[in-house]
Amino acid sequence: MTPGSATSFRAPQSFRATNWHEAIAECQARNEGYVLVTVVGTAGSTPREPGSKMVVTASQSIDTIGGGHLEFDAIARAREFLAKGEVHTELHSYPLSSSLGQCCGGAVKVLFDVCNVHQQHIAIFGAGHVAKALVPILAQLPVRISWIDSREDLFPSTLPANVQKVVEEAPESEVRHLDENSWLIILTHDHQLDYRITEQALKQPSLPFVGLIGSDTKAKRFITKLTQRGFDDNALARLFTPIGNRDIPGKQPIEVAVSISAQIIERLHLSETKTDNSKRNSEKPATAFLREKDTISDT
């Protein structure tokens, strides 16, 4: 990366798999959604036999059900299913006629199985001591992690399969690229950068959890500034600061990482049961500070 440039680099996420069953194993390891596409029936002349399979993800396809327009249409259909983010099974019939751009003259029935689509995406900003303790813990959960920092040399040489490294000189610019319902964990080395990331995140109502590390004093200063910038209670209710389960004490990086992990684990379980956010007793959203009696000062 050229000094002063604003380019970003994401570690390659290409598949090592060369066939569908290896691809499924990789998707499971990465906690990445995929569609298993299977030829379940044929009639007449067809490119592949029943039982032929391929795996389709949001960006890649592995193996083949015969190529040509049949496969192109199956990939496009699979990605439409993935975009809906719902577990789904559908059987579709393809006549291999000129309308599909293939002249085999036969017919194919294809089964689409949408799998592994409910994995929570977490964006972790900062690659310092706390993040290095936190990522190995969270990576063991059913989540996908984007780990974002401007300093490439801080990242470990190897990462878990479900962790994507993002090197970006302006990390706050990554916020607009996040999927809806992503959770943010902000742990950078720079309070001004923390603020820029927080501000960008609160501008997007589709991001329900913005967790910010820091002291109560830092939290109050940020909330004052955000309030002065026009952020209302609804926006601030998505800001959780200081991040972490407040019942777990300690300031060592591993202690803070465990505290944050506990909060994330609680949210994951409550998300599964669709429990109301107000029942998360260990969390302290920014609106809690607004209800405190002491005056919030930015001095």
Coordinates of C-alpha atoms in Angstrom, one line a residue:
M1 CA 0.0 0.0 0.0
T2 CA 1.4 3.4 -0.9
P3 CA 1.8 5.8 2.0
G4 CA -1.1 8.3 2.1
S5 CA -3.3 6.2 -0.2
A6 CA -6.9 5.5 0.6
T7 CA -6.9 2.0 -0.8
S8 CA -8.2 -1.1 1.1
F9 CA -7.2 -4.7 1.0
R10 CA -9.2 -7.7 2.0
A11 CA -7.5 -11.0 2.5
P12 CA -8.6 -13.4 -0.3
Q13 CA -11.5 -15.6 0.5
S14 CA -11.3 -17.9 -2.5
F15 CA -12.2 -21.6 -1.9
R16 CA -9.6 -24.3 -1.8
A17 CA -12.4 -26.8 -2.5
T18 CA -12.6 -28.4 -6.0
N19 CA -15.8 -30.3 -5.5
W20 CA -19.1 -29.8 -3.8
H21 CA -18.6 -31.8 -0.6
E22 CA -15.3 -30.0 0.1
A23 CA -17.1 -26.7 -0.5
I24 CA -19.8 -27.5 2.0
A25 CA -17.1 -28.3 4.6
E26 CA -15.4 -24.9 3.9
C27 CA -18.7 -23.0 4.1
Q28 CA -19.5 -24.6 7.4
A29 CA -16.0 -23.7 8.7
R30 CA -16.4 -20.1 7.6
N31 CA -20.0 -19.9 8.7
E32 CA -20.8 -18.7 5.2
G33 CA -24.2 -19.1 3.6
Y34 CA -24.5 -21.4 0.6
V35 CA -26.9 -23.2 -1.7
L36 CA -26.5 -26.8 -2.5
V37 CA -27.8 -27.3 -6.1
T38 CA -28.6 -30.8 -7.1
V39 CA -29.9 -32.5 -10.2
V40 CA -32.6 -34.7 -9.0
G41 CA -34.3 -35.8 -12.2
T42 CA -33.6 -35.9 -15.9
A43 CA -35.4 -36.8 -19.1
G44 CA -34.0 -37.2 -22.6
S45 CA -30.5 -35.8 -23.4
T46 CA -29.0 -33.8 -20.5
P47 CA -25.6 -32.5 -19.7
R48 CA -25.3 -34.3 -16.3
E49 CA -26.9 -37.2 -14.6
P50 CA -29.1 -37.2 -11.5
G51 CA -27.1 -36.7 -8.3
S52 CA -24.8 -34.1 -9.8
K53 CA -24.2 -31.2 -7.4
M54 CA -22.7 -27.8 -7.1
V55 CA -22.3 -25.3 -4.3
V56 CA -23.1 -21.6 -4.8
T57 CA -22.1 -18.8 -2.4
A58 CA -22.6 -15.1 -2.8
S59 CA -19.4 -14.7 -4.7
Q60 CA -18.3 -18.2 -6.0
S61 CA -19.6 -21.5 -7.4
I62 CA -17.8 -24.9 -6.9
D63 CA -18.3 -28.0 -9.0
T64 CA -20.9 -28.2 -11.9
I65 CA -24.3 -29.4 -12.9
G66 CA -23.4 -29.3 -16.6
G67 CA -22.4 -25.7 -17.5
G68 CA -24.0 -23.5 -20.1
H69 CA -27.2 -21.5 -19.6
L70 CA -28.7 -24.1 -17.3
E71 CA -25.8 -23.6 -14.8
F72 CA -25.8 -19.8 -15.2
D73 CA -29.5 -19.6 -14.4
A74 CA -29.1 -22.0 -11.5
I75 CA -26.3 -19.9 -10.0
A76 CA -28.4 -16.7 -10.4
R77 CA -31.4 -18.3 -8.9
A78 CA -29.3 -19.6 -6.0
R79 CA -28.0 -16.2 -5.2
E80 CA -31.5 -14.7 -5.2
F81 CA -32.3 -17.2 -2.5
L82 CA -29.2 -16.3 -0.6
A83 CA -30.0 -12.6 -0.7
K84 CA -33.3 -13.3 1.0
G85 CA -31.4 -14.7 4.0
E86 CA -33.9 -17.5 4.7
V87 CA -33.5 -21.3 4.9
H88 CA -35.4 -22.5 1.8
T89 CA -35.8 -25.6 -0.4
E90 CA -37.2 -25.4 -3.9
L91 CA -37.5 -27.7 -6.8
H92 CA -37.3 -26.1 -10.3
S93 CA -37.8 -27.7 -13.7
Y94 CA -35.7 -26.7 -16.7
P95 CA -36.6 -27.7 -20.3
L96 CA -33.4 -27.7 -22.2
S97 CA -34.8 -25.9 -25.2
S98 CA -33.9 -22.9 -27.2
S99 CA -35.6 -20.7 -24.6
L100 CA -32.8 -21.6 -22.2
G101 CA -30.1 -21.3 -24.9
Q102 CA -29.5 -25.1 -24.9
C103 CA -30.6 -27.6 -27.5
C104 CA -30.1 -30.9 -25.7
G105 CA -33.8 -31.5 -26.1
G106 CA -34.2 -33.0 -22.6
A107 CA -35.3 -31.7 -19.3
V108 CA -33.8 -31.4 -15.8
K109 CA -35.2 -31.0 -12.4
V110 CA -33.0 -29.1 -10.0
L111 CA -33.3 -28.9 -6.2
F112 CA -32.1 -25.8 -4.4
D113 CA -31.2 -26.2 -0.7
V114 CA -30.4 -22.9 1.0
C115 CA -28.1 -23.5 4.0
N116 CA -26.2 -21.8 6.8
V117 CA -27.8 -18.4 6.2
H118 CA -28.4 -17.2 9.8
Q119 CA -24.9 -16.6 10.8
Q120 CA -24.4 -13.3 12.5
H121 CA -21.9 -10.9 11.0
I122 CA -19.7 -9.0 13.4
A123 CA -17.3 -6.2 12.3
I124 CA -14.4 -5.6 14.7
F125 CA -12.6 -2.4 14.3
G126 CA -9.1 -2.3 15.7
A127 CA -6.3 -5.0 15.8
G128 CA -4.8 -4.1 19.2
H129 CA -4.3 -6.2 22.3
V130 CA -8.0 -6.5 23.2
A131 CA -9.0 -7.5 19.7
K132 CA -6.2 -10.1 19.5
A133 CA -7.6 -11.7 22.6
L134 CA -11.2 -11.3 21.5
V135 CA -11.2 -12.6 17.9
P136 CA -10.0 -16.2 18.8
I137 CA -12.9 -16.5 21.3
L138 CA -15.6 -15.1 19.0
A139 CA -14.4 -17.1 16.0
Q140 CA -15.4 -20.3 17.8
L141 CA -19.1 -19.1 17.7
P142 CA -21.5 -19.4 14.8
V143 CA -20.6 -16.0 13.4
R144 CA -18.8 -14.3 10.5
I145 CA -16.2 -11.8 11.4
S146 CA -14.7 -8.8 9.5
W147 CA -11.6 -7.6 11.3
I148 CA -10.7 -4.1 10.2
D149 CA -7.6 -2.0 10.8
S150 CA -5.3 0.3 8.9
R151 CA -2.1 -1.4 10.1
E152 CA -1.6 -4.7 8.3
D153 CA 1.4 -5.7 10.3
L154 CA -0.7 -6.0 13.5
F155 CA -2.8 -8.9 12.2
P156 CA -1.7 -12.5 13.0
S157 CA -0.2 -14.4 10.1
T158 CA -3.0 -17.0 10.2
L159 CA -6.7 -16.4 10.9
P160 CA -9.7 -18.7 11.6
A161 CA -11.7 -19.6 8.5
N162 CA -14.6 -17.4 9.5
V163 CA -12.5 -14.3 10.0
Q164 CA -11.8 -11.9 7.1
K165 CA -9.0 -9.4 7.4
V166 CA -9.7 -6.0 6.1
V167 CA -6.8 -3.5 5.8
E168 CA -8.2 0.0 5.2
E169 CA -6.4 3.3 5.7
A170 CA -9.8 5.0 6.6
P171 CA -11.5 2.2 8.7
E172 CA -14.7 4.3 9.2
S173 CA -15.3 4.1 5.4
E174 CA -15.9 0.3 5.9
V175 CA -19.1 1.0 7.8
R176 CA -21.2 1.7 4.7
H177 CA -20.2 -1.6 3.2
L178 CA -21.5 -3.7 6.1
D179 CA -24.5 -6.0 5.7
E180 CA -27.8 -5.1 7.4
N181 CA -28.0 -6.3 11.0
S182 CA -24.2 -6.4 11.4
W183 CA -22.9 -5.9 14.9
L184 CA -20.0 -3.5 15.4
I185 CA -17.3 -3.8 18.1
I186 CA -15.1 -0.7 18.1
L187 CA -11.7 -1.2 19.7
T188 CA -9.3 1.1 17.9
H189 CA -6.2 2.9 19.3
D190 CA -7.5 6.4 18.5
H191 CA -10.5 8.1 20.2
Q192 CA -11.1 10.3 17.2
L193 CA -11.3 7.2 14.9
D194 CA -13.6 5.6 17.4
Y195 CA -15.9 8.6 17.2
R196 CA -15.9 8.6 13.4
I197 CA -16.8 4.9 13.2
T198 CA -19.5 5.4 15.9
E199 CA -21.0 8.4 14.1
Q200 CA -21.1 6.6 10.7
A201 CA -22.7 3.5 12.3
L202 CA -25.4 5.4 14.1
K203 CA -26.4 7.0 10.8
Q204 CA -27.4 3.6 9.6
P205 CA -30.6 2.3 11.3
S206 CA -29.9 -1.2 9.9
L207 CA -27.0 -1.6 12.3
P208 CA -28.6 -2.6 15.6
F209 CA -25.6 -3.0 17.9
V210 CA -22.7 -0.5 18.1
G211 CA -20.4 -1.6 20.9
L212 CA -17.7 0.9 21.9
I213 CA -14.8 0.3 24.3
G214 CA -13.8 2.9 26.9
S215 CA -14.4 4.3 30.3
D216 CA -17.6 5.9 31.5
T217 CA -16.0 9.3 31.0
K218 CA -15.2 8.5 27.4
A219 CA -18.8 7.2 26.9
K220 CA -20.3 10.4 28.3
R221 CA -18.1 12.6 26.2
F222 CA -19.1 10.7 23.1
I223 CA -22.8 10.8 23.9
T224 CA -22.6 14.6 24.5
K225 CA -21.0 15.1 21.2
L226 CA -23.4 12.8 19.4
T227 CA -26.4 14.5 21.0
Q228 CA -25.0 17.9 19.9
R229 CA -24.7 16.5 16.4
G230 CA -28.4 15.7 16.4
F231 CA -28.5 12.0 17.2
D232 CA -31.8 11.2 19.1
D233 CA -32.6 8.6 21.7
N234 CA -33.5 6.0 19.0
A235 CA -30.1 6.3 17.5
L236 CA -28.3 6.3 20.9
A237 CA -30.2 3.2 22.0
R238 CA -28.1 1.3 19.5
L239 CA -24.9 2.4 21.1
F240 CA -23.6 0.2 23.9
T241 CA -20.8 1.8 25.8
P242 CA -18.7 0.8 27.6
I243 CA -19.0 -2.5 25.7
G244 CA -19.0 -5.7 27.7
N245 CA -20.8 -7.5 30.4
R246 CA -20.5 -5.2 33.4
D247 CA -20.6 -8.1 35.8
I248 CA -17.2 -9.2 34.7
P249 CA -14.4 -7.0 36.2
G250 CA -10.9 -6.5 35.1
K251 CA -8.9 -4.3 32.7
Q252 CA -6.4 -6.8 31.3
P253 CA -7.0 -7.5 27.5
I254 CA -8.1 -11.0 28.1
E255 CA -10.5 -9.9 30.9
V256 CA -12.0 -7.2 28.6
A257 CA -12.2 -9.8 25.8
V258 CA -14.1 -12.2 28.0
S259 CA -16.4 -9.5 29.1
I260 CA -17.2 -8.5 25.5
S261 CA -17.6 -12.2 24.5
A262 CA -20.1 -12.8 27.3
Q263 CA -22.2 -9.9 26.0
I264 CA -22.0 -11.1 22.4
I265 CA -22.9 -14.7 23.5
E266 CA -25.9 -13.4 25.4
R267 CA -27.1 -11.4 22.4
L268 CA -26.7 -14.4 20.1
H269 CA -28.9 -16.6 22.3
L270 CA -31.5 -13.9 22.8
S271 CA -31.5 -13.3 19.0
E272 CA -32.4 -16.9 18.5
T273 CA -35.4 -16.6 20.8
K274 CA -36.2 -13.1 19.6
T275 CA -36.2 -11.8 23.1
D276 CA -36.7 -8.1 23.5
N277 CA -33.5 -6.0 23.9
S278 CA -34.8 -4.6 27.2
K279 CA -34.3 -8.0 28.8
R280 CA -30.5 -7.9 28.3
N281 CA -29.7 -6.9 31.9
S282 CA -26.0 -6.9 31.5
E283 CA -25.9 -4.4 28.7
K284 CA -25.8 -0.6 29.1
P285 CA -27.0 1.3 26.1
A286 CA -26.0 4.9 25.7
T287 CA -29.6 6.0 26.6
A288 CA -28.8 4.7 30.2
F289 CA -26.3 7.6 30.5
L290 CA -29.0 10.0 29.4
R291 CA -31.1 9.0 32.3
E292 CA -28.4 9.4 34.9
K293 CA -28.7 12.3 37.3
D294 CA -25.1 13.6 36.9
T295 CA -24.4 16.2 34.3
I296 CA -22.7 15.0 31.2
S297 CA -19.7 17.2 30.4
D298 CA -17.4 17.2 27.4
T299 CA -14.6 18.9 29.3

